[in-house]
Amino acid sequence: MLIQIAKVFSADEAATLRQRLEAADWVDGKVTAGHQSAAVKHNRQLSERHPLAQELGDLILQRLSGNNLFMSAALPRKIFPPLFNRYEGGEAFGYHVDNAVRGIAGTAERVRTDLSATLFFSEPDAYDGGELVIDDTYGPRTVKLPAGHMVLYPGTSLHKVNPVTRGARISSFFWMQSLVREDSQRALLLDMDVAIQRLNQDAQGHPSIVQLTGIYHNLLRRWADV
C-alpha cells in the first residue's frame, strides 16, 4: 500500500523549513545506514541529535497526529524520530530494504519498521532526478511530490533514490511501528474506514454505519499488536 498524504505543510511553510535546513551542518548519510545499505548510500544527513532535527521532527509528529489519513493508514504505535537528508551533485541511494528494527539514539526504545515515510521539502522543479522509486506488487513506482507532501509505504519494500543531477533534494524520512503489522490488513482497514466516513457524509444516521463501525473495530481488535 502506497499512500500520498498532501499538505502536511503548506508550500510556504515547507519553504521556510527548507531555508532553515539549507543553513544547517550536514554529515555523511552513512551514519544511519545498515551494513548492506551503506554500500549504496551517498547523501548527507542532519545528526540525529542536532537541535534543528529534533525541533522539526517534533513539528512533523505534531502535524501528523492531527492528520486523519495518516492516522487511518498507519495506525501508528511507535514513530521513529524523523531524520533529514540532502542529495545533490549526483548523490543517490541505490536499491535497499530498510532495517527491520531501529533503535532510538540515547534510549532503550526500539521501533519495528512496518512503514516508511518520506516528506518532501524541495519543490520538484528545483532539482533534476531524486525520484523515490519503490518496487511493489505492480512493479517500480516513481514518487516525486510537491514540497510539504509525504508518501507512506511498506517498510518491506525494495526502494531507491535516483541521482540528483541538478539542485538539491531535501526531505525528512522516518519509520513507524503500526498497531497492525501486515500491510494487507492495514489496507483493508483503511478502505473500510474511508467507506464509513463517506457513508457518514452521504447518509448520516444510517443504521449500517453502526454495524460497519463495529466490524472495523472487531477486525482491528483481532489484528492489533499491542
Coordinates of N, CA and C in Angstrom, one line a residue:
M1 N 0.9 -1.2 0.0 CA 0.0 0.0 0.0 C 0.9 1.2 0.0
L2 N 0.7 2.1 -1.0 CA 1.5 3.3 -1.1 C 0.5 4.5 -1.0
I3 N 0.6 5.3 0.0 CA -0.3 6.4 0.3 C 0.4 7.7 0.2
Q4 N -0.2 8.6 -0.6 CA 0.3 10.0 -0.7 C -0.5 10.9 0.3
I5 N 0.1 11.6 1.1 CA -0.5 12.5 2.1 C -0.2 13.9 1.8
A6 N -1.2 14.6 1.3 CA -0.9 16.0 0.8 C -0.9 17.0 1.9
K7 N -0.1 18.0 1.7 CA -0.1 19.3 2.6 C 0.1 19.0 4.1
V8 N 1.0 18.1 4.4 CA 1.4 18.1 5.8 C 1.9 19.4 6.2
F9 N 2.6 20.1 5.3 CA 2.9 21.5 5.5 C 2.5 22.2 4.2
S10 N 2.1 23.5 4.3 CA 1.8 24.3 3.1 C 3.0 24.6 2.4
A11 N 2.9 25.0 1.1 CA 4.1 25.4 0.3 C 5.0 26.4 1.0
D12 N 4.3 27.4 1.6 CA 5.1 28.5 2.3 C 5.8 28.0 3.5
E13 N 5.1 27.1 4.3 CA 5.7 26.5 5.5 C 6.9 25.7 5.1
A14 N 6.7 24.9 4.1 CA 7.8 24.0 3.6 C 9.0 24.8 3.2
A15 N 8.7 25.9 2.5 CA 9.8 26.8 2.0 C 10.6 27.4 3.2
T16 N 9.9 27.8 4.3 CA 10.6 28.3 5.5 C 11.4 27.3 6.1
L17 N 10.8 26.1 6.3 CA 11.6 25.0 6.9 C 12.8 24.6 6.0
R18 N 12.6 24.6 4.7 CA 13.7 24.2 3.8 C 14.9 25.2 4.0
Q19 N 14.6 26.5 4.1 CA 15.6 27.5 4.2 C 16.4 27.3 5.5
R20 N 15.7 26.9 6.6 CA 16.4 26.6 7.8 C 17.3 25.4 7.7
L21 N 16.8 24.4 7.0 CA 17.6 23.1 6.8 C 18.8 23.4 5.9
E22 N 18.6 24.2 4.9 CA 19.7 24.5 4.0 C 20.9 25.1 4.7
A23 N 20.6 25.9 5.8 CA 21.7 26.5 6.5 C 22.4 25.7 7.6
A24 N 21.9 24.5 7.7 CA 22.4 23.6 8.8 C 23.6 22.9 8.4
D25 N 24.3 22.3 9.4 CA 25.5 21.5 9.1 C 25.1 20.0 8.9
W26 N 25.6 19.5 7.7 CA 25.2 18.2 7.3 C 26.4 17.2 7.5
V27 N 26.1 16.0 7.7 CA 27.1 14.9 7.9 C 26.9 13.8 6.9
D28 N 27.8 12.9 6.8 CA 27.7 11.8 5.9 C 26.5 10.9 6.2
G29 N 25.7 10.6 5.2 CA 24.4 9.9 5.5 C 24.7 8.5 5.9
K30 N 25.9 8.0 5.8 CA 26.1 6.6 6.1 C 26.0 6.3 7.7
V31 N 25.9 7.4 8.4 CA 25.9 7.3 9.9 C 24.7 6.5 10.4
T32 N 23.6 6.5 9.6 CA 22.4 5.7 10.0 C 22.2 4.6 9.1
A33 N 23.1 4.2 8.2 CA 22.9 3.1 7.3 C 23.3 1.8 7.9
G34 N 22.6 0.7 7.5 CA 23.0 -0.6 7.9 C 24.1 -1.1 7.0
H35 N 24.7 -2.3 7.3 CA 25.8 -2.8 6.6 C 25.6 -2.9 5.1
Q36 N 24.4 -3.4 4.7 CA 24.1 -3.6 3.3 C 23.9 -2.3 2.6
S37 N 23.1 -1.4 3.2 CA 22.7 -0.1 2.5 C 23.8 0.9 2.5
A38 N 24.8 0.8 3.4 CA 25.9 1.7 3.4 C 26.7 1.7 2.1
A39 N 26.7 0.5 1.5 CA 27.5 0.4 0.2 C 26.9 1.2 -0.9
V40 N 25.6 1.5 -0.8 CA 24.9 2.2 -1.9 C 24.3 3.5 -1.5
K41 N 24.6 4.0 -0.3 CA 24.1 5.2 0.2 C 25.1 6.4 0.0
H42 N 24.7 7.4 -0.7 CA 25.6 8.5 -1.0 C 24.7 9.8 -0.8
N43 N 24.7 10.3 0.4 CA 23.9 11.5 0.6 C 24.4 12.1 1.9
R44 N 23.8 13.2 2.4 CA 24.1 13.8 3.7 C 22.9 13.9 4.6
Q45 N 23.1 13.9 5.9 CA 22.0 14.0 6.8 C 22.3 15.0 7.9
L46 N 21.3 15.4 8.6 CA 21.5 16.1 9.9 C 21.7 15.0 11.0
S47 N 22.6 15.3 11.9 CA 22.8 14.4 13.0 C 21.5 14.2 13.7
E48 N 21.2 13.0 14.2 CA 20.0 12.7 14.9 C 19.8 13.6 16.1
R49 N 20.9 14.1 16.7 CA 20.8 14.9 17.9 C 21.0 16.4 17.6
H50 N 21.0 16.7 16.4 CA 21.1 18.2 16.0 C 19.8 18.9 16.5
P51 N 19.9 20.0 17.2 CA 18.7 20.7 17.7 C 17.7 21.0 16.7
L52 N 18.1 21.3 15.5 CA 17.1 21.6 14.4 C 16.4 20.3 14.0
A53 N 17.1 19.2 13.9 CA 16.4 17.9 13.6 C 15.4 17.6 14.7
Q54 N 15.7 17.8 15.9 CA 14.8 17.5 17.0 C 13.6 18.4 17.0
E55 N 13.8 19.7 16.7 CA 12.7 20.7 16.7 C 11.8 20.4 15.5
L56 N 12.3 20.2 14.3 CA 11.5 20.0 13.2 C 10.8 18.6 13.2
G57 N 11.5 17.6 13.8 CA 11.0 16.3 13.9 C 9.7 16.3 14.8
D58 N 9.8 17.1 15.9 CA 8.7 17.2 16.8 C 7.5 17.9 16.1
L59 N 7.8 18.9 15.3 CA 6.8 19.6 14.5 C 6.1 18.7 13.5
I60 N 6.9 17.8 12.8 CA 6.3 16.9 11.9 C 5.3 15.9 12.6
L61 N 5.8 15.4 13.8 CA 4.9 14.4 14.5 C 3.7 15.1 15.0
Q62 N 3.8 16.4 15.4 CA 2.6 17.1 15.8 C 1.6 17.3 14.7
R63 N 2.1 17.6 13.5 CA 1.2 17.7 12.3 C 0.5 16.4 12.0
L64 N 1.3 15.4 12.0 CA 0.8 14.1 11.6 C -0.3 13.5 12.6
S65 N -0.1 13.9 13.9 CA -1.1 13.4 14.9 C -2.5 13.9 14.6
G66 N -2.6 15.0 13.9 CA -3.9 15.6 13.6 C -4.3 15.3 12.2
N67 N -3.6 14.4 11.5 CA -3.9 14.1 10.1 C -4.7 12.8 10.0
N68 N -5.9 12.9 9.6 CA -6.8 11.7 9.7 C -6.3 10.6 8.7
L69 N -5.9 11.0 7.5 CA -5.4 10.0 6.6 C -4.2 9.3 7.1
F70 N -3.3 10.0 7.6 CA -2.1 9.4 8.2 C -2.4 8.4 9.3
M71 N -3.3 8.9 10.2 CA -3.6 8.0 11.4 C -4.4 6.8 11.0
S72 N -5.2 6.9 10.0 CA -6.0 5.8 9.5 C -5.1 4.8 8.7
A73 N -4.2 5.3 7.9 CA -3.4 4.5 7.1 C -2.3 3.8 7.9
A74 N -1.7 4.5 8.8 CA -0.5 4.0 9.5 C -0.9 3.2 10.8
L75 N -2.0 3.7 11.5 CA -2.3 3.1 12.8 C -1.1 3.0 13.7
P76 N -0.4 4.2 13.9 CA 0.9 4.1 14.5 C 0.9 3.7 16.0
R77 N 1.8 2.8 16.3 CA 2.0 2.5 17.7 C 3.3 3.2 18.2
K78 N 4.3 3.2 17.4 CA 5.6 4.0 17.7 C 6.0 4.6 16.4
I79 N 6.6 5.8 16.6 CA 7.2 6.5 15.4 C 8.6 6.9 15.7
F80 N 9.5 6.5 14.8 CA 10.9 6.8 15.0 C 11.1 8.3 14.8
P81 N 11.9 9.0 15.6 CA 12.0 10.4 15.4 C 12.5 10.8 14.0
P82 N 11.8 11.7 13.3 CA 12.1 12.0 11.9 C 13.6 12.4 11.7
L83 N 14.2 11.9 10.7 CA 15.5 12.3 10.2 C 15.4 13.2 9.0
F84 N 16.6 13.8 8.6 CA 16.5 14.7 7.5 C 17.8 14.4 6.6
N85 N 17.5 14.4 5.3 CA 18.6 14.1 4.4 C 18.6 15.1 3.2
R86 N 19.8 15.1 2.5 CA 20.0 16.0 1.4 C 20.8 15.3 0.3
Y87 N 20.3 15.5 -0.9 CA 21.0 14.9 -2.1 C 21.3 16.0 -3.1
E88 N 22.5 16.0 -3.6 CA 22.9 17.0 -4.7 C 24.2 16.5 -5.3
G89 N 24.5 17.1 -6.5 CA 25.8 16.8 -7.1 C 26.0 15.3 -7.5
G90 N 24.9 14.7 -7.9 CA 25.0 13.3 -8.3 C 24.8 12.3 -7.2
E91 N 24.5 12.7 -6.0 CA 24.3 11.8 -4.9 C 23.0 11.0 -5.1
A92 N 23.0 9.8 -4.5 CA 21.9 8.8 -4.7 C 21.9 7.8 -3.6
F93 N 20.9 7.0 -3.6 CA 20.8 5.9 -2.7 C 20.3 4.7 -3.5
G94 N 21.2 3.7 -3.7 CA 20.8 2.6 -4.5 C 19.7 1.7 -3.9
Y95 N 19.3 0.7 -4.6 CA 18.2 -0.2 -4.1 C 18.6 -0.9 -2.8
H96 N 17.7 -0.8 -1.8 CA 17.9 -1.4 -0.5 C 16.6 -1.7 0.2
V97 N 16.6 -2.4 1.3 CA 15.5 -2.6 2.2 C 15.9 -2.0 3.5
D98 N 15.0 -1.3 4.2 CA 15.3 -0.7 5.5 C 15.5 -1.8 6.5
N99 N 16.3 -1.5 7.5 CA 16.5 -2.4 8.7 C 15.1 -2.7 9.3
A100 N 14.9 -3.9 9.7 CA 13.6 -4.3 10.2 C 13.3 -3.6 11.6
V101 N 14.3 -3.4 12.4 CA 14.2 -2.8 13.7 C 15.2 -1.7 13.9
R102 N 14.8 -0.6 14.4 CA 15.8 0.5 14.6 C 15.7 1.0 16.0
G103 N 16.9 1.2 16.6 CA 16.9 1.7 18.0 C 17.0 3.2 18.0
I104 N 16.3 3.9 18.9 CA 16.3 5.3 19.0 C 17.5 5.8 19.8
A105 N 18.3 6.6 19.2 CA 19.6 7.0 19.9 C 19.3 7.6 21.3
G106 N 20.2 7.1 22.2 CA 20.1 7.6 23.6 C 19.1 7.0 24.4
T107 N 18.3 6.0 23.9 CA 17.3 5.3 24.6 C 17.4 3.8 24.4
A108 N 16.6 3.1 25.2 CA 16.5 1.7 25.0 C 15.3 1.3 24.1
E109 N 14.7 2.3 23.6 CA 13.5 2.1 22.7 C 13.8 1.6 21.4
R110 N 13.0 0.6 20.9 CA 13.2 0.1 19.5 C 11.9 0.2 18.8
V111 N 12.0 0.4 17.5 CA 10.9 0.6 16.6 C 11.0 -0.5 15.5
R112 N 9.9 -1.3 15.3 CA 9.9 -2.2 14.2 C 9.4 -1.4 13.0
T113 N 10.1 -1.4 11.9 CA 9.8 -0.5 10.7 C 8.8 -1.1 9.8
D114 N 7.5 -1.1 10.3 CA 6.4 -1.6 9.4 C 6.2 -0.7 8.2
L115 N 6.3 0.6 8.4 CA 6.1 1.6 7.4 C 7.2 2.5 7.3
S116 N 7.5 3.0 6.1 CA 8.5 4.0 5.8 C 7.8 5.3 5.3
A117 N 8.4 6.5 5.6 CA 7.8 7.7 5.1 C 8.9 8.6 4.6
T118 N 8.5 9.4 3.5 CA 9.4 10.4 3.0 C 8.5 11.7 2.9
L119 N 9.0 12.8 3.5 CA 8.3 14.1 3.5 C 9.2 15.0 2.7
F120 N 8.7 15.5 1.6 CA 9.5 16.4 0.7 C 9.5 17.8 1.2
F121 N 10.7 18.4 1.1 CA 10.8 19.9 1.4 C 11.2 20.7 0.2
S122 N 11.8 20.1 -0.8 CA 12.2 20.7 -2.1 C 11.1 20.6 -3.1
E123 N 10.8 21.7 -3.8 CA 9.8 21.6 -4.9 C 10.4 20.8 -6.1
P124 N 9.5 20.0 -6.8 CA 10.0 19.1 -7.8 C 10.8 19.8 -8.9
D125 N 10.5 21.0 -9.2 CA 11.2 21.7 -10.3 C 12.5 22.4 -9.9
A126 N 12.8 22.2 -8.6 CA 14.1 22.8 -8.0 C 15.2 21.9 -8.2
Y127 N 15.0 20.6 -8.6 CA 16.1 19.7 -8.8 C 15.7 18.6 -9.9
D128 N 16.7 18.1 -10.5 CA 16.5 17.1 -11.5 C 16.9 15.7 -10.9
G129 N 16.2 14.7 -11.2 CA 16.4 13.4 -10.6 C 15.8 13.3 -9.2
G130 N 16.4 12.5 -8.3 CA 16.0 12.5 -6.9 C 14.7 11.8 -6.7
E131 N 14.1 11.1 -7.7 CA 12.9 10.4 -7.5 C 13.0 9.2 -6.5
L132 N 12.1 9.0 -5.7 CA 12.0 7.9 -4.8 C 11.3 6.8 -5.7
V133 N 12.0 5.6 -5.8 CA 11.5 4.5 -6.6 C 11.2 3.4 -5.7
I134 N 9.9 3.0 -5.6 CA 9.5 1.9 -4.7 C 9.0 0.7 -5.6
D135 N 9.6 -0.4 -5.4 CA 9.1 -1.6 -6.0 C 8.0 -2.3 -5.2
D136 N 6.8 -2.4 -5.9 CA 5.7 -3.1 -5.2 C 5.1 -4.2 -6.1
T137 N 4.0 -4.7 -5.8 CA 3.4 -5.8 -6.5 C 3.2 -5.5 -8.0
Y138 N 3.1 -4.2 -8.3 CA 2.8 -3.9 -9.7 C 4.1 -3.3 -10.4
G139 N 5.2 -3.5 -9.8 CA 6.5 -3.0 -10.4 C 6.9 -1.7 -9.8
P140 N 8.0 -1.1 -10.3 CA 8.5 0.1 -9.8 C 7.5 1.3 -9.8
R141 N 7.4 2.0 -8.7 CA 6.6 3.2 -8.6 C 7.5 4.4 -8.4
T142 N 7.4 5.4 -9.1 CA 8.2 6.6 -9.0 C 7.5 7.7 -8.3
V143 N 8.1 8.3 -7.3 CA 7.4 9.3 -6.4 C 8.3 10.5 -6.4
K144 N 7.8 11.7 -6.7 CA 8.5 13.0 -6.6 C 7.4 14.0 -6.3
L145 N 7.2 14.4 -5.1 CA 6.0 15.1 -4.7 C 6.3 16.6 -4.4
P146 N 5.3 17.4 -4.4 CA 5.5 18.9 -4.1 C 6.0 19.0 -2.6
A147 N 6.6 20.1 -2.4 CA 7.1 20.4 -1.0 C 6.0 20.4 0.0
G148 N 6.2 19.8 1.1 CA 5.1 19.7 2.1 C 4.3 18.4 2.0
H149 N 4.4 17.6 1.0 CA 3.7 16.4 0.8 C 4.5 15.2 1.2
M150 N 3.8 14.1 1.6 CA 4.5 12.9 2.1 C 4.0 11.7 1.4
V151 N 4.9 10.7 1.3 CA 4.5 9.4 0.9 C 4.7 8.4 2.0
L152 N 3.8 7.4 2.1 CA 3.9 6.4 3.1 C 3.8 5.0 2.4
Y153 N 4.8 4.1 2.7 CA 4.8 2.9 2.0 C 5.4 1.8 2.9
P154 N 5.2 0.5 2.6 CA 5.6 -0.6 3.5 C 7.1 -0.6 3.7
G155 N 7.5 -0.8 4.9 CA 8.9 -0.9 5.2 C 9.6 -2.1 4.6
T156 N 8.9 -3.1 4.1 CA 9.4 -4.3 3.5 C 9.8 -4.0 2.0
S157 N 9.5 -2.8 1.5 CA 9.7 -2.6 0.1 C 11.1 -2.4 -0.3
L158 N 11.5 -2.9 -1.4 CA 12.8 -2.6 -2.1 C 12.6 -1.2 -2.7
H159 N 13.6 -0.3 -2.4 CA 13.4 1.1 -2.9 C 14.8 1.8 -3.1
K160 N 14.8 2.9 -3.8 CA 16.0 3.6 -4.0 C 15.7 5.1 -4.3
V161 N 16.7 6.0 -4.2 CA 16.6 7.4 -4.6 C 17.5 7.6 -5.8
N162 N 16.9 8.0 -6.9 CA 17.7 8.3 -8.1 C 18.7 9.4 -7.9
P163 N 19.8 9.4 -8.7 CA 20.8 10.5 -8.5 C 20.2 11.9 -8.8
V164 N 20.6 12.9 -8.0 CA 20.2 14.2 -8.2 C 21.3 14.9 -9.0
T165 N 20.9 15.4 -10.2 CA 21.9 15.9 -11.1 C 21.9 17.4 -11.2
R166 N 20.9 18.0 -10.7 CA 20.8 19.5 -10.6 C 20.0 19.9 -9.3
G167 N 20.5 21.0 -8.7 CA 19.8 21.4 -7.5 C 20.0 20.5 -6.3
A168 N 19.1 20.6 -5.3 CA 19.2 19.8 -4.1 C 17.9 19.3 -3.7
R169 N 17.8 18.1 -3.3 CA 16.6 17.4 -2.8 C 16.7 17.3 -1.3
I170 N 15.9 18.0 -0.5 CA 15.9 18.0 0.9 C 14.6 17.4 1.4
S171 N 14.7 16.4 2.3 CA 13.5 15.8 2.8 C 13.7 15.2 4.2
S172 N 12.6 14.8 4.8 CA 12.6 14.1 6.0 C 12.2 12.6 5.8
F173 N 12.8 11.7 6.5 CA 12.4 10.3 6.4 C 12.4 9.7 7.7
F174 N 11.5 8.7 7.9 CA 11.3 8.1 9.2 C 10.5 6.8 9.1
W175 N 10.3 6.1 10.2 CA 9.6 4.8 10.2 C 8.6 4.7 11.3
M176 N 7.6 3.8 11.1 CA 6.6 3.6 12.1 C 6.4 2.1 12.4
Q177 N 6.1 1.8 13.6 CA 5.6 0.5 14.0 C 4.1 0.7 14.2
S178 N 3.4 -0.1 13.4 CA 2.0 0.0 13.4 C 1.3 -0.9 14.4
L179 N 0.1 -0.6 14.8 CA -0.7 -1.5 15.6 C -1.0 -2.8 14.8
V180 N -1.0 -2.7 13.5 CA -1.3 -3.8 12.6 C -0.1 -4.1 11.8
R181 N 0.6 -5.2 12.0 CA 1.8 -5.5 11.3 C 1.7 -5.7 9.8
E182 N 0.7 -6.4 9.3 CA 0.6 -6.8 7.9 C 0.0 -5.6 7.1
D183 N 0.7 -5.4 6.0 CA 0.3 -4.3 5.1 C -1.1 -4.6 4.5
S184 N -1.4 -5.8 4.1 CA -2.7 -6.1 3.5 C -3.9 -5.9 4.5
Q185 N -3.6 -6.1 5.8 CA -4.6 -5.9 6.8 C -4.8 -4.4 7.0
R186 N -3.7 -3.7 7.0 CA -3.9 -2.2 7.2 C -4.6 -1.6 6.0
A187 N -4.4 -2.1 4.8 CA -5.0 -1.6 3.6 C -6.5 -1.9 3.7
L188 N -6.9 -3.0 4.1 CA -8.3 -3.4 4.3 C -9.0 -2.5 5.3
L189 N -8.3 -2.2 6.4 CA -8.9 -1.4 7.5 C -9.0 0.1 7.0
L190 N -8.0 0.5 6.2 CA -8.1 1.9 5.6 C -9.3 2.0 4.7
D191 N -9.5 1.0 3.8 CA -10.6 1.1 2.8 C -11.9 1.1 3.6
M192 N -12.0 0.3 4.6 CA -13.3 0.3 5.4 C -13.5 1.6 6.1
D193 N -12.4 2.2 6.7 CA -12.5 3.5 7.4 C -13.0 4.6 6.5
V194 N -12.4 4.6 5.3 CA -12.7 5.7 4.3 C -14.2 5.5 3.9
A195 N -14.6 4.2 3.7 CA -16.0 4.0 3.3 C -17.0 4.4 4.4
I196 N -16.7 4.2 5.6 CA -17.5 4.6 6.8 C -17.6 6.1 6.8
Q197 N -16.5 6.8 6.6 CA -16.5 8.2 6.7 C -17.4 8.8 5.5
R198 N -17.3 8.2 4.4 CA -18.1 8.7 3.2 C -19.6 8.4 3.5
L199 N -19.9 7.2 4.1 CA -21.3 6.9 4.4 C -21.8 7.9 5.4
N200 N -21.0 8.3 6.4 CA -21.4 9.3 7.4 C -21.8 10.6 6.7
Q201 N -21.0 10.9 5.6 CA -21.3 12.2 4.9 C -22.6 12.1 4.1
D202 N -22.7 11.0 3.4 CA -23.8 10.8 2.4 C -25.1 10.3 3.0
A203 N -25.0 9.6 4.1 CA -26.3 9.0 4.7 C -26.1 9.0 6.2
Q204 N -25.9 10.2 6.8 CA -25.7 10.3 8.2 C -26.9 9.7 9.0
G205 N -26.6 8.9 10.0 CA -27.6 8.3 10.8 C -28.1 6.9 10.2
H206 N -27.6 6.5 9.1 CA -28.0 5.2 8.5 C -27.5 4.1 9.5
P207 N -28.4 3.1 9.8 CA -28.1 2.1 10.7 C -26.9 1.2 10.3
S208 N -26.6 1.1 9.1 CA -25.4 0.4 8.6 C -24.1 0.9 9.1
I209 N -24.1 2.2 9.4 CA -22.9 2.9 9.9 C -22.4 2.2 11.2
V210 N -23.3 2.0 12.1 CA -23.0 1.4 13.4 C -22.5 0.0 13.2
Q211 N -23.2 -0.8 12.3 CA -22.7 -2.2 12.0 C -21.3 -2.2 11.4
L212 N -21.1 -1.4 10.4 CA -19.8 -1.4 9.8 C -18.7 -0.9 10.7
T213 N -19.0 0.1 11.5 CA -18.0 0.6 12.5 C -17.7 -0.6 13.5
G214 N -18.7 -1.4 13.9 CA -18.4 -2.5 14.7 C -17.5 -3.5 14.1
I215 N -17.8 -3.8 12.8 CA -16.9 -4.7 12.1 C -15.5 -4.2 12.0
Y216 N -15.3 -2.9 11.7 CA -14.0 -2.3 11.7 C -13.2 -2.6 13.0
H217 N -13.9 -2.2 14.1 CA -13.2 -2.4 15.4 C -13.0 -3.8 15.8
N218 N -13.8 -4.7 15.4 CA -13.6 -6.1 15.6 C -12.4 -6.7 14.8
L219 N -12.3 -6.2 13.6 CA -11.1 -6.6 12.8 C -9.8 -6.0 13.4
L220 N -9.9 -4.7 13.8 CA -8.7 -4.1 14.5 C -8.4 -4.8 15.8
R221 N -9.4 -5.2 16.5 CA -9.2 -6.0 17.8 C -8.5 -7.3 17.5
R222 N -8.9 -8.0 16.4 CA -8.3 -9.3 16.0 C -6.8 -9.1 15.6
W223 N -6.5 -8.0 14.9 CA -5.2 -7.9 14.3 C -4.2 -7.0 15.0
A224 N -4.7 -6.2 16.0 CA -3.9 -5.3 16.6 C -2.8 -6.0 17.5
D225 N -1.6 -5.4 17.4 CA -0.5 -5.9 18.2 C -0.1 -4.8 19.2
V226 N -0.6 -5.0 20.4 CA -0.5 -4.0 21.5 C 0.2 -4.6 22.7

